[in-house]
Tab-separated table of C-alpha atoms in Angstrom:
chain	number	residue	atom	x	y	z
A	1	MET	CA	40.731	8.077	-46.297
A	2	ARG	CA	40.826	6.261	-42.808
A	3	LYS	CA	37.072	4.940	-42.854
A	4	THR	CA	35.753	5.844	-39.145
A	5	ASN	CA	35.477	3.097	-37.299
A	6	THR	CA	31.793	2.363	-35.334
A	7	MET	CA	33.084	1.148	-32.265
A	8	GLU	CA	35.609	4.536	-31.674
A	9	ASN	CA	32.596	6.568	-31.903
A	10	ILE	CA	30.621	4.626	-29.452
A	11	GLY	CA	33.618	4.334	-26.952
A	12	LEU	CA	33.652	8.650	-27.539
A	13	LYS	CA	30.038	8.979	-26.876
A	14	GLU	CA	30.051	6.760	-24.174
A	15	SER	CA	32.973	8.619	-22.515
A	16	THR	CA	32.345	10.887	-19.306
A	17	ASP	CA	32.892	14.165	-19.022
A	18	SER	CA	34.440	14.650	-16.071
A	19	VAL	CA	35.061	13.381	-12.570
A	20	SER	CA	32.588	15.166	-10.899
A	21	ASN	CA	30.005	13.962	-13.342
A	22	LYS	CA	30.974	10.219	-12.328
A	23	LYS	CA	30.458	10.736	-9.081
A	24	LYS	CA	26.544	11.503	-9.860
A	25	GLY	CA	26.356	8.035	-11.411
A	26	GLY	CA	23.578	7.009	-14.088
A	27	ILE	CA	24.496	8.171	-17.709
A	28	HIS	CA	27.646	10.356	-16.143
A	29	ALA	CA	29.014	6.840	-14.613
A	30	ILE	CA	29.748	5.076	-18.149
A	31	PRO	CA	32.793	4.751	-18.900
A	32	GLU	CA	34.480	4.716	-22.520
A	33	LEU	CA	34.620	1.211	-24.373
A	34	ALA	CA	37.311	-1.148	-22.616
A	35	PRO	CA	39.861	-1.328	-26.424
A	36	GLN	CA	38.554	-5.371	-26.513
A	37	TRP	CA	34.676	-3.990	-26.871
A	38	LYS	CA	35.944	-1.703	-29.795
A	39	LYS	CA	36.991	-4.297	-31.952
A	40	LEU	CA	33.533	-5.680	-31.962
A	41	ASN	CA	30.609	-5.383	-34.135
A	42	LEU	CA	27.841	-5.102	-31.755
A	43	PRO	CA	25.464	-3.952	-34.311
A	44	LYS	CA	25.889	-7.313	-35.500
A	45	ILE	CA	26.291	-9.169	-32.103
A	46	LEU	CA	23.247	-7.770	-31.232
A	47	LYS	CA	21.455	-9.385	-33.944
A	48	ARG	CA	22.008	-12.929	-32.414
A	49	LYS	CA	19.564	-14.854	-30.448
A	50	ALA	CA	19.094	-12.476	-27.393
A	51	ALA	CA	17.647	-12.267	-23.973
A	52	PHE	CA	16.522	-9.120	-21.854
A	53	THR	CA	16.853	-9.886	-18.458
A	54	SER	CA	15.775	-7.193	-15.702
A	55	VAL	CA	16.859	-8.363	-12.298
A	56	SER	CA	15.955	-7.161	-8.450
A	57	GLN	CA	13.663	-3.863	-9.684
A	58	ASN	CA	11.097	-3.997	-7.375
A	59	LYS	CA	9.323	-1.707	-5.759
A	60	CYS	CA	11.225	-1.962	-2.323
A	61	LEU	CA	14.083	-0.186	-4.293
A	62	TYR	CA	11.918	1.938	-6.450
A	63	GLU	CA	8.949	3.714	-4.042
A	64	LYS	CA	9.330	5.546	-0.889
A	65	GLU	CA	7.570	3.524	1.189
A	66	GLY	CA	9.695	0.759	0.311
A	67	ALA	CA	11.609	-1.348	2.408
A	68	LEU	CA	15.186	-0.044	0.673
A	69	GLY	CA	13.360	3.198	-0.502
A	70	HIS	CA	15.643	5.316	0.845
A	71	GLU	CA	18.360	4.227	-2.028
A	72	ASN	CA	15.547	6.858	-4.406
A	73	HIS	CA	15.815	4.359	-7.417
A	74	ARG	CA	12.796	6.468	-8.765
A	75	GLU	CA	14.238	9.432	-9.198
A	76	ARG	CA	17.738	8.106	-10.386
A	77	GLY	CA	17.172	7.186	-14.307
A	78	SER	CA	17.612	3.620	-14.139
A	79	LEU	CA	13.758	2.605	-15.031
A	80	PRO	CA	12.853	4.766	-17.823
A	81	ALA	CA	15.999	3.498	-19.062
A	82	THR	CA	14.939	0.171	-18.550
A	83	ILE	CA	11.571	0.602	-20.369
A	84	LYS	CA	13.310	2.104	-23.175
A	85	VAL	CA	15.466	-1.137	-23.816
A	86	ILE	CA	12.712	-3.825	-23.267
A	87	LYS	CA	10.643	-1.695	-25.556
A	88	ALA	CA	13.309	-1.938	-28.414
A	89	ALA	CA	13.846	-5.667	-27.575
A	90	ARG	CA	10.359	-6.363	-28.171
A	91	LYS	CA	10.384	-4.739	-31.446
A	92	ALA	CA	13.660	-7.184	-32.210
A	93	ASP	CA	12.441	-10.464	-33.751
A	94	ASN	CA	15.936	-11.751	-32.240
A	95	PHE	CA	15.102	-11.126	-28.225
A	96	VAL	CA	13.627	-14.567	-27.795
A	97	SER	CA	13.750	-14.468	-24.292
A	98	PHE	CA	12.334	-11.744	-21.408
A	99	ASN	CA	13.270	-12.819	-18.017
A	100	TRP	CA	12.057	-10.873	-14.538
A	101	VAL	CA	14.818	-12.110	-11.771
A	102	GLY	CA	12.822	-11.053	-8.343
A	103	TYR	CA	14.859	-9.884	-5.452
A	104	ASP	CA	13.386	-10.650	-1.773
A	105	ILE	CA	14.965	-9.192	1.362
A	106	TYR	CA	12.414	-11.273	3.450
A	107	ARG	CA	14.587	-14.705	3.626
A	108	ASP	CA	13.542	-16.490	6.156
A	109	ASP	CA	13.009	-19.193	4.285
A	110	TYR	CA	15.928	-19.371	2.255
A	111	PRO	CA	18.764	-22.441	2.656
A	112	LYS	CA	21.108	-20.119	4.494
A	113	THR	CA	24.644	-20.794	5.570
A	114	ILE	CA	25.916	-18.854	8.708
A	115	PHE	CA	27.327	-16.143	6.693
A	116	ASP	CA	23.736	-15.755	4.919
A	117	GLU	CA	22.185	-16.079	8.137
A	118	VAL	CA	24.035	-13.089	9.380
A	119	GLN	CA	23.945	-11.011	6.043
A	120	TYR	CA	20.488	-11.640	5.567
A	121	SER	CA	19.153	-10.603	8.523
A	122	THR	CA	21.022	-7.669	8.480
A	123	TRP	CA	18.736	-6.478	5.728
A	124	THR	CA	15.660	-6.096	7.788
A	125	GLU	CA	16.596	-5.637	11.122
A	126	GLY	CA	14.063	-3.437	12.804
A	127	LEU	CA	11.554	-3.617	10.133
A	128	GLU	CA	8.054	-4.936	10.955
A	129	VAL	CA	6.437	-5.591	7.947
A	130	THR	CA	2.918	-7.705	7.074
A	131	GLU	CA	2.971	-10.535	4.671
A	132	GLU	CA	0.908	-8.318	2.312
A	133	LYS	CA	3.864	-5.504	2.863
A	134	LYS	CA	6.715	-8.489	1.988
A	135	LYS	CA	4.597	-9.166	-1.561
A	136	TRP	CA	3.751	-5.372	-2.196
A	137	ASP	CA	7.783	-5.103	-1.709
A	138	ASN	CA	8.441	-7.596	-4.124
A	139	GLU	CA	6.639	-6.655	-6.890
A	140	LEU	CA	7.736	-5.041	-10.159
A	141	PRO	CA	6.646	-1.321	-9.899
A	142	GLU	CA	3.559	-0.201	-12.204
A	143	GLU	CA	5.566	1.019	-15.145
A	144	LEU	CA	7.233	-2.550	-15.726
A	145	GLN	CA	4.471	-4.467	-14.936
A	146	GLU	CA	2.606	-2.867	-17.917
A	147	LEU	CA	5.589	-4.098	-20.511
A	148	VAL	CA	5.232	-7.797	-18.914
A	149	ALA	CA	3.990	-9.858	-21.180
A	150	PRO	CA	2.222	-13.702	-20.698
A	151	GLU	CA	5.186	-15.756	-21.468
A	152	ASP	CA	7.462	-13.724	-19.906
A	153	SER	CA	9.796	-16.348	-17.451
A	154	HIS	CA	9.713	-15.148	-13.433
A	155	TYR	CA	12.241	-15.874	-11.162
A	156	ARG	CA	13.086	-15.515	-7.532
A	157	GLU	CA	16.732	-14.761	-7.133
A	158	CYS	CA	17.863	-17.793	-4.452
A	159	ALA	CA	21.442	-17.393	-4.276
A	160	LEU	CA	23.725	-14.392	-3.345
A	161	GLN	CA	24.097	-12.240	-6.439
A	162	THR	CA	23.013	-14.808	-9.246
A	163	ALA	CA	20.046	-16.008	-11.196
A	164	PHE	CA	22.480	-18.771	-13.026
A	165	VAL	CA	22.423	-20.469	-9.260
A	166	GLY	CA	18.967	-22.238	-8.190
A	167	THR	CA	16.366	-20.774	-10.951
A	168	PRO	CA	15.617	-22.322	-14.158
A	169	LEU	CA	17.008	-19.306	-15.965
A	170	PRO	CA	19.958	-21.520	-17.323
A	171	ILE	CA	17.612	-24.220	-19.357
A	172	GLU	CA	15.168	-21.140	-20.301
A	173	LEU	CA	18.259	-19.734	-21.929
A	174	ALA	CA	19.614	-23.174	-23.703
A	175	ARG	CA	16.473	-24.399	-24.664
A	176	LYS	CA	15.809	-21.082	-26.973
A	177	GLY	CA	19.449	-20.721	-27.806
A	178	VAL	CA	20.554	-17.292	-26.652
A	179	GLU	CA	24.216	-16.031	-26.920
A	180	VAL	CA	23.750	-12.428	-26.066
A	181	ILE	CA	21.712	-11.349	-22.546
A	182	VAL	CA	21.314	-7.908	-22.298
A	183	PHE	CA	21.308	-7.111	-18.300
A	184	THR	CA	19.285	-4.256	-16.424
A	185	GLY	CA	18.813	-3.854	-12.423
A	186	LEU	CA	19.772	-3.536	-9.677
A	187	HIS	CA	22.276	-3.556	-7.416
A	188	LEU	CA	24.756	-2.894	-10.125
A	189	ASP	CA	27.977	-3.943	-7.756
A	190	TRP	CA	25.975	-7.017	-6.516
A	191	CYS	CA	23.598	-8.876	-8.474
A	192	ILE	CA	24.231	-7.539	-12.073
A	193	GLU	CA	27.723	-7.799	-11.545
A	194	GLY	CA	27.623	-11.112	-10.490
A	195	ASN	CA	25.196	-12.259	-12.721
A	196	THR	CA	27.416	-10.701	-15.952
A	197	ARG	CA	30.537	-12.705	-14.409
A	198	LEU	CA	28.588	-16.087	-14.473
A	199	ALA	CA	27.280	-14.871	-18.338
A	200	ARG	CA	30.545	-14.954	-19.116
A	201	ASP	CA	32.155	-18.158	-17.218
A	202	TYR	CA	28.526	-20.014	-18.990
A	203	GLY	CA	29.759	-18.704	-22.537
A	204	TYR	CA	27.456	-16.045	-23.022
A	205	LEU	CA	27.668	-12.485	-24.569
A	206	PRO	CA	26.540	-10.233	-21.714
A	207	ILE	CA	25.943	-6.504	-22.392
A	208	VAL	CA	25.468	-4.297	-19.120
A	209	ILE	CA	23.134	-1.142	-20.094
A	210	GLY	CA	24.930	1.210	-17.523
A	211	ASP	CA	22.297	4.036	-16.912
A	212	ALA	CA	19.753	1.019	-16.380
A	213	THR	CA	21.519	0.108	-13.291
A	214	GLY	CA	22.535	1.461	-10.307
A	215	CYS	CA	24.457	0.859	-6.668
A	216	GLU	CA	23.057	1.399	-3.288
A	217	LYS	CA	24.859	4.707	-3.672
A	218	PRO	CA	25.333	6.999	-7.295
A	219	GLU	CA	28.910	7.336	-6.154
A	220	ASP	CA	29.674	4.053	-6.193
A	221	GLU	CA	28.546	3.106	-9.915
A	222	ALA	CA	31.423	4.376	-12.114
A	223	ALA	CA	34.047	2.313	-10.026
A	224	ALA	CA	31.458	-0.661	-10.521
A	225	MET	CA	30.932	0.050	-14.300
A	226	GLU	CA	34.878	0.619	-15.020
A	227	ARG	CA	35.123	-3.022	-13.363
A	228	ILE	CA	32.622	-4.471	-15.710
A	229	ASN	CA	33.471	-2.936	-18.986
A	230	ASN	CA	37.385	-3.427	-18.365
A	231	LEU	CA	37.293	-7.198	-16.971
A	232	PHE	CA	33.190	-8.834	-18.225
A	233	ALA	CA	31.141	-7.377	-20.683
A	234	PRO	CA	30.447	-4.405	-22.542
A	235	VAL	CA	28.681	-1.133	-20.668
A	236	ILE	CA	26.427	0.637	-22.576
A	237	SER	CA	23.830	3.288	-22.346
A	238	ALA	CA	20.213	2.508	-22.976
A	239	ASP	CA	20.245	5.161	-25.748
A	240	THR	CA	23.118	3.275	-27.431
A	241	PHE	CA	21.551	0.147	-27.537
A	242	VAL	CA	18.928	1.586	-29.267
A	243	GLU	CA	21.069	2.767	-31.573
A	244	LEU	CA	23.031	-0.201	-32.190
A	245	LEU	CA	19.876	-2.567	-32.558
A	246	GLU	CA	18.695	-0.490	-35.075
A	247	GLN	CA	21.840	-0.069	-37.365
A	248	PRO	CA	21.745	-2.330	-40.563
A	249	VAL	CA	24.734	-5.063	-40.687
């Protein structure tokens, strides 16, 4: 009798039900694992030295009062999915690095090219905010703050789409011997995709938690997940991550 392939089962599990569901984004947009990832023993890979990396999960994107609160990410599922992932990672001895990469839309003090200058200024056009509000916008939501440990690393992303340029993240990962990087955060088609591409180019094994991420618009998420999944890294759900992490190898 043919033994069932674990990766085939996972691939089927991650398949979306319909095109209409994909338009809803989040868990509905997670694609079937690409053929190359089905060849992997993901439970075994997730036992290697690993890092949890949250990108741009700030109040400005999750709270109604936030500068980007209109994107409504609090109601779109990425926050509880992230919480599920970090709680599972905390219990795993091989997760040796926890990183919180901040997202700052107020970039007056950033070094800028002329491209950066016009793009960054567009993000905050029409906003009149105090320094106190800027600080609040850049904080983690309360639920994530409760899960931060004293030894965790905090960075401020200063490149357009990656924490691998201009932050100590590469040194943190190298010194701790990290091989696998599990990504959560926003925006999926920008910072998450950018960091995933750089992670691959630097020789890491990135895994994206699809329902713990999000684009500006939910209807853009299926295409972004398919692009990442087809070319750069497996895209799986938070539930699948927990299941894989708990599997014996």
